[in-house]
mmCIF file of C-alpha atoms and ligand atoms in Angstrom:
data_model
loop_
_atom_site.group_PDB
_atom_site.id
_atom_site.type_symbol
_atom_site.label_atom_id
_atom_site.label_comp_id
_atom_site.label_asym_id
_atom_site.label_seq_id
_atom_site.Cartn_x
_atom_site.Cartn_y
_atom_site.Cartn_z
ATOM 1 C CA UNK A 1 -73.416 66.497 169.474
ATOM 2 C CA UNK A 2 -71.647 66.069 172.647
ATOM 3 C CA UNK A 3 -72.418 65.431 176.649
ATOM 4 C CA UNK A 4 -70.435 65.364 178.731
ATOM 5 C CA UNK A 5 -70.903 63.937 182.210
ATOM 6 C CA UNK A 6 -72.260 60.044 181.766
ATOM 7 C CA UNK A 7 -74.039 60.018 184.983
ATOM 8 C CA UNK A 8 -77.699 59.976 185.769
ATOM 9 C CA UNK A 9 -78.378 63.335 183.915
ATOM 10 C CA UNK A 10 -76.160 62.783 181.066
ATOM 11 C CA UNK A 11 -76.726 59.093 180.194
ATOM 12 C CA UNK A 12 -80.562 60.372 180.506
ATOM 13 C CA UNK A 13 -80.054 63.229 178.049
ATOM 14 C CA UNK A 14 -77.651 61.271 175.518
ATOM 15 C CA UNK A 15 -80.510 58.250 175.484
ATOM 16 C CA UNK A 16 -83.274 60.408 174.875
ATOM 17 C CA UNK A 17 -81.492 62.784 172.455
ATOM 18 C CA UNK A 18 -80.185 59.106 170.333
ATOM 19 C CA UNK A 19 -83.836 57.592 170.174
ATOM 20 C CA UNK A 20 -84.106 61.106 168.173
ATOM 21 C CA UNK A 21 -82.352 59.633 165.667
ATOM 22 C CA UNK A 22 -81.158 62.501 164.112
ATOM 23 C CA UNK A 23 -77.559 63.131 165.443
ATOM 24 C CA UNK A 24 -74.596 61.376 166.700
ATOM 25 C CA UNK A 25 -73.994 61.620 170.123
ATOM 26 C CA UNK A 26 -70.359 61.276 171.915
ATOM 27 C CA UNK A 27 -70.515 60.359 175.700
ATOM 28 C CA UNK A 28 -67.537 62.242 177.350
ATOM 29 C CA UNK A 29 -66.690 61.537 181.434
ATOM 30 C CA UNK A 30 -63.446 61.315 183.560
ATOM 31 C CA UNK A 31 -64.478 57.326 184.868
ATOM 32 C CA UNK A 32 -63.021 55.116 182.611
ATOM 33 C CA UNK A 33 -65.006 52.773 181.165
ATOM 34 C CA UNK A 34 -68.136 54.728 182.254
ATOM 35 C CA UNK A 35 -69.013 56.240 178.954
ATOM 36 C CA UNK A 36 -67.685 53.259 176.968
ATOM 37 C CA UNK A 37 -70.360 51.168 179.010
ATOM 38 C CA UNK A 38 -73.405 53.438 178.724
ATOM 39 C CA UNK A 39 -72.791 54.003 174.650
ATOM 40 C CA UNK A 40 -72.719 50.361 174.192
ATOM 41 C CA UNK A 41 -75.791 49.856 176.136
ATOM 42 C CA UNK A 42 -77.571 52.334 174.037
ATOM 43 C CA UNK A 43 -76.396 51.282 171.200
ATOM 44 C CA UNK A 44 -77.404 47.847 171.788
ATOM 45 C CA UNK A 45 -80.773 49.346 172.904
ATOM 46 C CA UNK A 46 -80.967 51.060 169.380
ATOM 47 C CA UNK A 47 -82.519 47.980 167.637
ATOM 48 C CA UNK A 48 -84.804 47.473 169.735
ATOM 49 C CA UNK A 49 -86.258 51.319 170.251
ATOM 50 C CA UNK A 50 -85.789 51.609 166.682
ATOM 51 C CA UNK A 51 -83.013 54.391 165.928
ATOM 52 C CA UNK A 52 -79.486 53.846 164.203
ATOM 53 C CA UNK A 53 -76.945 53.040 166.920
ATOM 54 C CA UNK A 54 -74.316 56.283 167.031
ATOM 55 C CA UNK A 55 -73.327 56.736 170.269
ATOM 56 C CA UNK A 56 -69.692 56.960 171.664
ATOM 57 C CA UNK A 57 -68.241 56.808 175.148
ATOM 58 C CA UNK A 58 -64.664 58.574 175.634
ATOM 59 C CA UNK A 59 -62.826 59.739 178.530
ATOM 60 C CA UNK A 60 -61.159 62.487 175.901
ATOM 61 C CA UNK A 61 -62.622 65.007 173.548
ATOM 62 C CA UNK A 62 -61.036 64.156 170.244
ATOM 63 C CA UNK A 63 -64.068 62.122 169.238
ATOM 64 C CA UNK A 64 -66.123 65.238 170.172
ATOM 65 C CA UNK A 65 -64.337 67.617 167.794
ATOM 66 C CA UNK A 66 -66.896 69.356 165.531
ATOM 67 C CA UNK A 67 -69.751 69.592 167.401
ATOM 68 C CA UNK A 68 -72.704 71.322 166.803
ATOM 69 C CA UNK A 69 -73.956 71.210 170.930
ATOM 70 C CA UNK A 70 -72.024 70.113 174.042
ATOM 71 C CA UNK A 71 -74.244 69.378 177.103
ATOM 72 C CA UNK A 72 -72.053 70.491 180.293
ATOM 73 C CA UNK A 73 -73.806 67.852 182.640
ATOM 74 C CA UNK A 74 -70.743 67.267 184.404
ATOM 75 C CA UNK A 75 -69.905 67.749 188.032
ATOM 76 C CA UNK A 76 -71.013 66.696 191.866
ATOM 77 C CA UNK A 77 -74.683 66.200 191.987
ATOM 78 C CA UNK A 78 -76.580 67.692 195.614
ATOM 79 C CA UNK A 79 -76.889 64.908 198.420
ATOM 80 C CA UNK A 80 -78.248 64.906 201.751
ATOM 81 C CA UNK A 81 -79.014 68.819 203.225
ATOM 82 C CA UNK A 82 -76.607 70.087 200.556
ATOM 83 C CA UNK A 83 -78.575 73.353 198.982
ATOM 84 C CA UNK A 84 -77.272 73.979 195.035
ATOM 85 C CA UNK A 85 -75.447 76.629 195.805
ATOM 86 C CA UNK A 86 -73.105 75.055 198.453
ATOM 87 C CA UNK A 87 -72.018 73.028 195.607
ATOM 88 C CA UNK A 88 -70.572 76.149 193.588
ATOM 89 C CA UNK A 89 -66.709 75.699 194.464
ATOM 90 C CA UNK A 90 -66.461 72.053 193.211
ATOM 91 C CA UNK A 91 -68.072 72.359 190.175
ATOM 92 C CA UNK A 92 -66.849 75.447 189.087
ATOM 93 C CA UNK A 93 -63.593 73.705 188.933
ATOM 94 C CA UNK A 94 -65.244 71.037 186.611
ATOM 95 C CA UNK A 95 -67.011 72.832 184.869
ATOM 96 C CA UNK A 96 -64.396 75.472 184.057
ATOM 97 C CA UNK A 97 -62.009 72.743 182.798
ATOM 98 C CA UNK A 98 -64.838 71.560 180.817
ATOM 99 C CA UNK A 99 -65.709 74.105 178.978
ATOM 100 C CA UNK A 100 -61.791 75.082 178.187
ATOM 101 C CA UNK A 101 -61.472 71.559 176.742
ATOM 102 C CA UNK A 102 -64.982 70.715 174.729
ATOM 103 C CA UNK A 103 -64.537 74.337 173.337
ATOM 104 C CA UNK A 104 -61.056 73.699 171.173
ATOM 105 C CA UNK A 105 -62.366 71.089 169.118
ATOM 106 C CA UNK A 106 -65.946 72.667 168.697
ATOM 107 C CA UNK A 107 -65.052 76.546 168.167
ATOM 108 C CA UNK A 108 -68.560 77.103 166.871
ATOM 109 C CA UNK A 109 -70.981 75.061 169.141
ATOM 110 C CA UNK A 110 -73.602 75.912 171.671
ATOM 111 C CA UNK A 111 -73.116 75.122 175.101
ATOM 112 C CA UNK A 112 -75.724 74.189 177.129
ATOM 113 C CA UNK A 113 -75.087 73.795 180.862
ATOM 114 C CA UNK A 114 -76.969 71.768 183.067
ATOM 115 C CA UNK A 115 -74.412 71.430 186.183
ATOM 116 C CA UNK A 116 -75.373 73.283 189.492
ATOM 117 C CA UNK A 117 -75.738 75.757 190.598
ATOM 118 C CA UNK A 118 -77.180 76.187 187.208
ATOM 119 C CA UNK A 119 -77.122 79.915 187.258
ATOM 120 C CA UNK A 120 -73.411 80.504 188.424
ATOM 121 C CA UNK A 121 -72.701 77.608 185.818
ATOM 122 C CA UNK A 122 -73.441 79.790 182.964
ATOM 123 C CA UNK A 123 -71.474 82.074 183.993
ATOM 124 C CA UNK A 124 -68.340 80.215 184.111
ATOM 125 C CA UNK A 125 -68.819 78.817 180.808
ATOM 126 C CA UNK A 126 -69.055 82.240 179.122
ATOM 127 C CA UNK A 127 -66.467 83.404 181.147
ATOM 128 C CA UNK A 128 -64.359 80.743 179.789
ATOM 129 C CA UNK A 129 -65.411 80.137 176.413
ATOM 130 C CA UNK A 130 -65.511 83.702 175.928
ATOM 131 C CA UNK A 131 -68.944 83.231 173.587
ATOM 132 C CA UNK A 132 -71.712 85.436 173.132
ATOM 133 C CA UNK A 133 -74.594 84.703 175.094
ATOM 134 C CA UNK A 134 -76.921 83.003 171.958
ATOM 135 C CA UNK A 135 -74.256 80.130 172.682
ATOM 136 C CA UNK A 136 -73.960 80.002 175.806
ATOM 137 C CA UNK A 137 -76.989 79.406 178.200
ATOM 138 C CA UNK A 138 -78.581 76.967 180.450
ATOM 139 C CA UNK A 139 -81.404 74.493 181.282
ATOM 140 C CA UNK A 140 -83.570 75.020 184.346
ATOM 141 C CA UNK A 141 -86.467 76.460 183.338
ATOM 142 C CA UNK A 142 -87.993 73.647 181.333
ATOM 143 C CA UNK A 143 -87.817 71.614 184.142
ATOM 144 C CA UNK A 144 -89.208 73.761 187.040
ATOM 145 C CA UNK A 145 -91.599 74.671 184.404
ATOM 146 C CA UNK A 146 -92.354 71.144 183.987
ATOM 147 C CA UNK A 147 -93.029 70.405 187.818
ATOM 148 C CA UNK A 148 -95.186 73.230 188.267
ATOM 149 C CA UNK A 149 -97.262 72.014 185.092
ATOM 150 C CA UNK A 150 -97.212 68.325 186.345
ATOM 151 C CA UNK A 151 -98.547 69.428 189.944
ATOM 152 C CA UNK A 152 -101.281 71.565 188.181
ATOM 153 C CA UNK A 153 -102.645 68.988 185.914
ATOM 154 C CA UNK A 154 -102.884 66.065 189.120
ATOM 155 C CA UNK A 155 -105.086 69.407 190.719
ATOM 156 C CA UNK A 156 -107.259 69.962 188.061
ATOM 157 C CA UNK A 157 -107.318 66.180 186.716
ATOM 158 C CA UNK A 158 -106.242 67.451 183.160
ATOM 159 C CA UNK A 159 -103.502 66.066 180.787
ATOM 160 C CA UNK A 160 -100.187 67.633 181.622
ATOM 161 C CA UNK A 161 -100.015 68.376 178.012
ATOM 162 C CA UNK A 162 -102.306 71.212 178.495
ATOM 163 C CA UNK A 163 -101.261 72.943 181.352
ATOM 164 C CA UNK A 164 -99.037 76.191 179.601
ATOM 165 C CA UNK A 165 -97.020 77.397 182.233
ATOM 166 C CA UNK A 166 -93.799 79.578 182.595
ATOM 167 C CA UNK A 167 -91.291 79.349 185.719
ATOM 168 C CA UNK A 168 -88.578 82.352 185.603
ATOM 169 C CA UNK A 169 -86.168 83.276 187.460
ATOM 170 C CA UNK A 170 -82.766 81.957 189.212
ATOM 171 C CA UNK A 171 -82.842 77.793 189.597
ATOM 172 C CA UNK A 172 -83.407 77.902 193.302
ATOM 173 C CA UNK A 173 -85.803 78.078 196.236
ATOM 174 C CA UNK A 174 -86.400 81.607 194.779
ATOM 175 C CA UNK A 175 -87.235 80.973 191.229
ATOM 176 C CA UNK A 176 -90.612 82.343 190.487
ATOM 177 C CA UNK A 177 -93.556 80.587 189.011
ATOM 178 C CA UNK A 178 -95.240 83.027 186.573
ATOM 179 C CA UNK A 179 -99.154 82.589 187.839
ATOM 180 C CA UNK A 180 -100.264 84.867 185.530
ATOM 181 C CA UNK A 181 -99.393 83.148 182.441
ATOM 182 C CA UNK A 182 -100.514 79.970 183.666
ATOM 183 C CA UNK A 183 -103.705 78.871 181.212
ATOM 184 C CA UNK A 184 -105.317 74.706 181.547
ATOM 185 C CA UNK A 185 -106.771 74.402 178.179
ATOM 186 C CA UNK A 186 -106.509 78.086 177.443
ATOM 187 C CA UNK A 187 -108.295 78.894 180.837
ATOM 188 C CA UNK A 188 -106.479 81.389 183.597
ATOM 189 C CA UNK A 189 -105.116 78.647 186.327
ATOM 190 C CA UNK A 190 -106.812 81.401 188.669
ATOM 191 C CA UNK A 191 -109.833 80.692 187.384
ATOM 192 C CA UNK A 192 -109.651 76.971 188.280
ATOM 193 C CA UNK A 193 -107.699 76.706 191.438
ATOM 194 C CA UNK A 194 -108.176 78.068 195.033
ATOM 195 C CA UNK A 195 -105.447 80.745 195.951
ATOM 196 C CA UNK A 196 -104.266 78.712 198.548
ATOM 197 C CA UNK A 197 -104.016 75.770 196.266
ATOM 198 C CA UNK A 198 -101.765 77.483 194.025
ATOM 199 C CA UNK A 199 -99.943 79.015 196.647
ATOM 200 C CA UNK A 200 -99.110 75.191 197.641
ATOM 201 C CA UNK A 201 -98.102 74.558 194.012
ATOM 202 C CA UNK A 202 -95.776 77.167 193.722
ATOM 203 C CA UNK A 203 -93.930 76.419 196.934
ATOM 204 C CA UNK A 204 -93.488 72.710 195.706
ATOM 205 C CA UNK A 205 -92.380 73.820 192.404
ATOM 206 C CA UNK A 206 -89.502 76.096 194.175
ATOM 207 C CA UNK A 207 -88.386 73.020 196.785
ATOM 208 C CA UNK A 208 -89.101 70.251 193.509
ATOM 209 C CA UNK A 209 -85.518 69.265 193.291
ATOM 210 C CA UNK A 210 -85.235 68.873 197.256
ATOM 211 C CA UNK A 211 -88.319 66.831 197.194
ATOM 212 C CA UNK A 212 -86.124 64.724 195.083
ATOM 213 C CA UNK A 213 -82.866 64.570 196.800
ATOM 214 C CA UNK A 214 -85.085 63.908 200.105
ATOM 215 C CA UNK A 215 -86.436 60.852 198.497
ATOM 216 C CA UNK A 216 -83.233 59.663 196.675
ATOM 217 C CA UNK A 217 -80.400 60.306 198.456
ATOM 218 C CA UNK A 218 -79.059 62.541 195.374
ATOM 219 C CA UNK A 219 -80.621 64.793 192.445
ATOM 220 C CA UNK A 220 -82.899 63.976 189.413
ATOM 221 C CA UNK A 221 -82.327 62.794 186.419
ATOM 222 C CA UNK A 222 -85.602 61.568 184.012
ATOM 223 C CA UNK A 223 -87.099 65.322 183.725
ATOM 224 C CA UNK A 224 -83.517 66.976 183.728
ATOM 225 C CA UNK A 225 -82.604 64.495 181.187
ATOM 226 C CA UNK A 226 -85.930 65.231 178.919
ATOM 227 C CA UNK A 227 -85.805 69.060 179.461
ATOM 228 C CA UNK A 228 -82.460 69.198 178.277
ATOM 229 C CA UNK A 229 -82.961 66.889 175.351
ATOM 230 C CA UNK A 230 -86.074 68.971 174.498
ATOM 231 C CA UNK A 231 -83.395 71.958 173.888
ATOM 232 C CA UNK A 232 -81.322 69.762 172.118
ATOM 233 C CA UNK A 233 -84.077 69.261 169.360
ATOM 234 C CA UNK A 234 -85.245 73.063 169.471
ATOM 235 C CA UNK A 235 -81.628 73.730 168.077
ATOM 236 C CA UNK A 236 -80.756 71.017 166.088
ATOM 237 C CA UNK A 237 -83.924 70.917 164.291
ATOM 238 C CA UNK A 238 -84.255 74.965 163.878
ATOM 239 C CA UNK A 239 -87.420 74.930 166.127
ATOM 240 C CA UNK A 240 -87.940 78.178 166.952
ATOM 241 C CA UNK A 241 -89.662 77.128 170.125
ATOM 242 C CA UNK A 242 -90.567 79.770 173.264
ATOM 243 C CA UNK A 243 -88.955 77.715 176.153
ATOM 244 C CA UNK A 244 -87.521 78.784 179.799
ATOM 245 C CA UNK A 245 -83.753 78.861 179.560
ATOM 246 C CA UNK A 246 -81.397 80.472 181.600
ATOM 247 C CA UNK A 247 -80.006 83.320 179.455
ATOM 248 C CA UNK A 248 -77.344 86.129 179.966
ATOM 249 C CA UNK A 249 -79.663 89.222 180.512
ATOM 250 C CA UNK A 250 -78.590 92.703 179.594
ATOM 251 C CA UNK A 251 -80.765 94.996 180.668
ATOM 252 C CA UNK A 252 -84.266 92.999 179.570
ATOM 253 C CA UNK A 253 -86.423 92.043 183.320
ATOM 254 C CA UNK A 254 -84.365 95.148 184.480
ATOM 255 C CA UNK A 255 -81.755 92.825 185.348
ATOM 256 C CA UNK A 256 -78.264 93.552 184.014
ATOM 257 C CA UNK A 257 -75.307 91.130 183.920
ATOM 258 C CA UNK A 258 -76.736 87.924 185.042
ATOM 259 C CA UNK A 259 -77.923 84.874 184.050
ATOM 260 C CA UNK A 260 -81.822 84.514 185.297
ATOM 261 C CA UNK A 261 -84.010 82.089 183.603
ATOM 262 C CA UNK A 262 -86.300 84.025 180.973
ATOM 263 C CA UNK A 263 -88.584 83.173 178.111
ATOM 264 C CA UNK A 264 -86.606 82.345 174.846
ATOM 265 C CA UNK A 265 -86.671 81.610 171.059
ATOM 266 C CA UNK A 266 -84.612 78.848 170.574
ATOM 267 C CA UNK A 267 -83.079 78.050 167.381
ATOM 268 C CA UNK A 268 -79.951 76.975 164.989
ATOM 269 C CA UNK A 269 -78.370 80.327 165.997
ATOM 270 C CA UNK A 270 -79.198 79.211 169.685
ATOM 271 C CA UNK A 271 -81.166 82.268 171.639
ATOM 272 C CA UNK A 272 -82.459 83.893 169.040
ATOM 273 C CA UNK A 273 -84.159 85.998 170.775
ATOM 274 C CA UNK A 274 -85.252 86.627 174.948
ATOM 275 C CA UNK A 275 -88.824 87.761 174.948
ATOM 276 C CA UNK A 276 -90.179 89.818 177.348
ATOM 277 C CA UNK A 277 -93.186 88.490 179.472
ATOM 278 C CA UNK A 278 -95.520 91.223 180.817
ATOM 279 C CA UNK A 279 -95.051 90.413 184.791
ATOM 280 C CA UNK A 280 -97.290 91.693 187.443
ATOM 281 C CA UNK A 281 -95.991 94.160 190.322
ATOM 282 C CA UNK A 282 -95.864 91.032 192.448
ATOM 283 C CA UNK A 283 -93.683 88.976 190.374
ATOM 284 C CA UNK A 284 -91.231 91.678 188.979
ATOM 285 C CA UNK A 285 -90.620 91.912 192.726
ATOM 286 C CA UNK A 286 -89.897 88.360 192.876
ATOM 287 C CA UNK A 287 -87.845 88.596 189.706
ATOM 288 C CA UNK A 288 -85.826 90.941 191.651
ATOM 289 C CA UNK A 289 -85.204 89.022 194.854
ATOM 290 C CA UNK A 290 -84.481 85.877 192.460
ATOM 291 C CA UNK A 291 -81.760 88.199 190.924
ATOM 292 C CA UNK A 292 -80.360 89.045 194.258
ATOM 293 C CA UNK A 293 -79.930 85.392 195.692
ATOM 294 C CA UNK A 294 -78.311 84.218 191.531
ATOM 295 C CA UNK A 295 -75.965 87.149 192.580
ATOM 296 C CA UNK A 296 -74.760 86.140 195.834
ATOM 297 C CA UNK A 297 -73.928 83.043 194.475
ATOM 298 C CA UNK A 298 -72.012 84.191 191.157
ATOM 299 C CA UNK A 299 -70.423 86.561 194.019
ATOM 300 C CA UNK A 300 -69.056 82.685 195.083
ATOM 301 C CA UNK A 301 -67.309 81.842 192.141
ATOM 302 C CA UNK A 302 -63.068 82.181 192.028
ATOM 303 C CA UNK A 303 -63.250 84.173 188.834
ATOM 304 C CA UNK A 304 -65.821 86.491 189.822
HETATM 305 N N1 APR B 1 -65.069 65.773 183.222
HETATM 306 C C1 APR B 1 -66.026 64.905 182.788
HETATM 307 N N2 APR B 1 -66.920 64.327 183.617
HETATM 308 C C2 APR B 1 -66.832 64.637 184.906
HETATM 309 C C3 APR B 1 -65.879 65.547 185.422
HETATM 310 C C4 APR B 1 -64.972 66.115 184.515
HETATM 311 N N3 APR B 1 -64.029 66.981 184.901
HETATM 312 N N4 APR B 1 -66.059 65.628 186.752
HETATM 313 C C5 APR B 1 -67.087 64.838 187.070
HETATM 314 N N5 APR B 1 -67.562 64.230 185.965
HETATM 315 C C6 APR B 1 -68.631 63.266 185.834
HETATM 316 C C7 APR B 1 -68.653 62.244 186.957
HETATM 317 O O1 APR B 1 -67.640 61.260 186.763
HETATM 318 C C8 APR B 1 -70.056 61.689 186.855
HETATM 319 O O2 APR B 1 -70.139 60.519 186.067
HETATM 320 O O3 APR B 1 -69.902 63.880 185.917
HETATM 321 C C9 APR B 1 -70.845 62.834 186.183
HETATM 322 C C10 APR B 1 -71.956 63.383 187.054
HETATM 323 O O4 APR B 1 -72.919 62.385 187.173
HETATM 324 P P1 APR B 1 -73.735 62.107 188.523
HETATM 325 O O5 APR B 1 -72.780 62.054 189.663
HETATM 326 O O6 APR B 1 -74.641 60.956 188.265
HETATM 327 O O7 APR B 1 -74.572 63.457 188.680
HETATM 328 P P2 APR B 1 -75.950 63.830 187.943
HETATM 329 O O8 APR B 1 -77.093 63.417 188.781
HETATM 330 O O9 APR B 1 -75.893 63.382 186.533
HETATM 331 O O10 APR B 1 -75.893 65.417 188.002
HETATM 332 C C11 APR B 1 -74.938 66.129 187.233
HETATM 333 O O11 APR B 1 -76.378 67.982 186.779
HETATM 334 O O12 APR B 1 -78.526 68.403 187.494
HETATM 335 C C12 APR B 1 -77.177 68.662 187.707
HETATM 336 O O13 APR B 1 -77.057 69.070 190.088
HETATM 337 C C13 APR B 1 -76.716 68.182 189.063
HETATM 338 O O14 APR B 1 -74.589 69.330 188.986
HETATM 339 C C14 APR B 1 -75.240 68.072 188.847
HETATM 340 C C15 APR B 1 -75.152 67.617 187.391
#
């Protein structure tokens, strides 16, 4: 499989997807030298973390040819004040070229786009790979899923790993935590938590990746990284697994057109199928305000 991008996301994913063991992974960024570094690096890690070293740096996409995935992880990350969306011009130019080059040597991938804005990303790449939507989708939800579910076990002081939680929507300050489905062990998070509390959560969980950038000075990497490797192995390994991804919608949520972060079966065919969550009034609302701000920025993009 392929990633392309070898910054903090990308080296992240590629590492975590390698200790795997179960795939070669090629390393693909414009810096020379970059990719060629990091592989080395984690193939020299390899013996020590106990997987078979097969990962390759290139600044081209020859060595990529054949591949059964490419992670799009390349492009400007958000600094400073700089909200996702203002990044959409830059990186639709990346992305876009991309896409038109990872896409000739792997005809019969699945692309998985990580880049921001996230939303408007998928969108270019189908628009320029010209793929059906099961091959052609994006990562967001499993991480804002993943913040939400880390901020709800420190509250209730149980293991992350049983906190079930589902975050929808566009991957921005309107993305919508799905309180409803929210169980700690099986019990409603209602049940557990204060209103207010939750209410606090939820508003985190929508300004997580600014809480990140404030502290850092630029966007983050570990959980991007992991939520992106954790599709990786949902597809490669024919996992069948429900997770958040950001999926072309026809018509399911009521939404038509767009790409809006639902529930999904992922698998070797890629989406194999978008399931359909039972929202309350409340959140179909907020589905639909989420739709309208993933809109204005698609309305961004050159090709649109
Ligand atoms: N082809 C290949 N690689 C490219 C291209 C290109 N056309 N343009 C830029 N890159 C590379 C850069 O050289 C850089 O190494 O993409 C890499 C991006 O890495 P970082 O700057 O470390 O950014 P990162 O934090 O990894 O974020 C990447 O993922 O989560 C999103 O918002 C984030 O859009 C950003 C992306």
């Amino acid at each position: 499989m392929t990633v392309v991008g070898a910054g903090n996301v990308g080296a992240t994913a590629a590492q975590e997807i390698a200790r795997r063991d179960y795939a070669n992974v090629v390393l693909v960024d414009i810096k020379e030298n970059l990719p060629q570094g990091k592989a080395l690096d984690m193939n020299q890690a390899a013996p020590v973390l106990g997987y078979e070293p097969a990962v390759v740096g290139s600044n081209g996409y020859e060595e990529t040819e054949g591949s059964d995935i490419v992670v799009v992880t390349a492009g400007v990350p958000r600094t400073g004040d700089m909200s996702r969306d203002d990044l959409v011009t830059t990186n639709e130019r990346i992305v876009s070229s991309v896409v038109q080059e990872a896409v000739q040597g792997s005809p019969d991938a699945i692309l998985v786009i990580v880049s921001n804005p996230l939303d408007a990303m998928c969108h270019v790449a189908k628009d320029v790979s010209g793929w059906p939507r099961e091959r052609v989708f994006g990562m967001a939800g499993i991480l804002d899923t993943a913040r939400f579910r880390a901020f709800i076990a420190w509250e209730t002081g149980a293991s992350a790993k049983d906190v079930s939680a589902m975050v929808l929507g566009g991957h921005g300050d309107q993305m919508v935590p799905v309180v409803s489905a929210t169980t700690v062990g099986g019990v409603p998070v209602r049940e557990l938590v204060s209103d207010d509390r939750i209410e606090a959560m939820v508003e985190r969980t929508r300004k997580g990746g600014g809480e990140i950038v404030k502290l850092l000075g630029t966007s983050a990497w570990y959980a991007p990284g992991a939520a992106a490797a954790q599709m990786v192995d949902a597809i490669m390994l024919d996992q069948k697994r429900v997770l958040p991804c950001t999926a072309y919608l026809d018509g399911e949520y009521g939404i038509d057109g767009l790409y809006m972060g639902v529930p999904v079966k992922l698998g070797a065919a890629g989406i194999e199928e978008i399931v359909e969550l039972e929202l309350s009034e409340a959140e179909q609302e907020a589905m639909r305000a989420s739709a309208e701000a993933v809109r204005d920025v698609v309305s961004v993009l050159s090709g649109s």
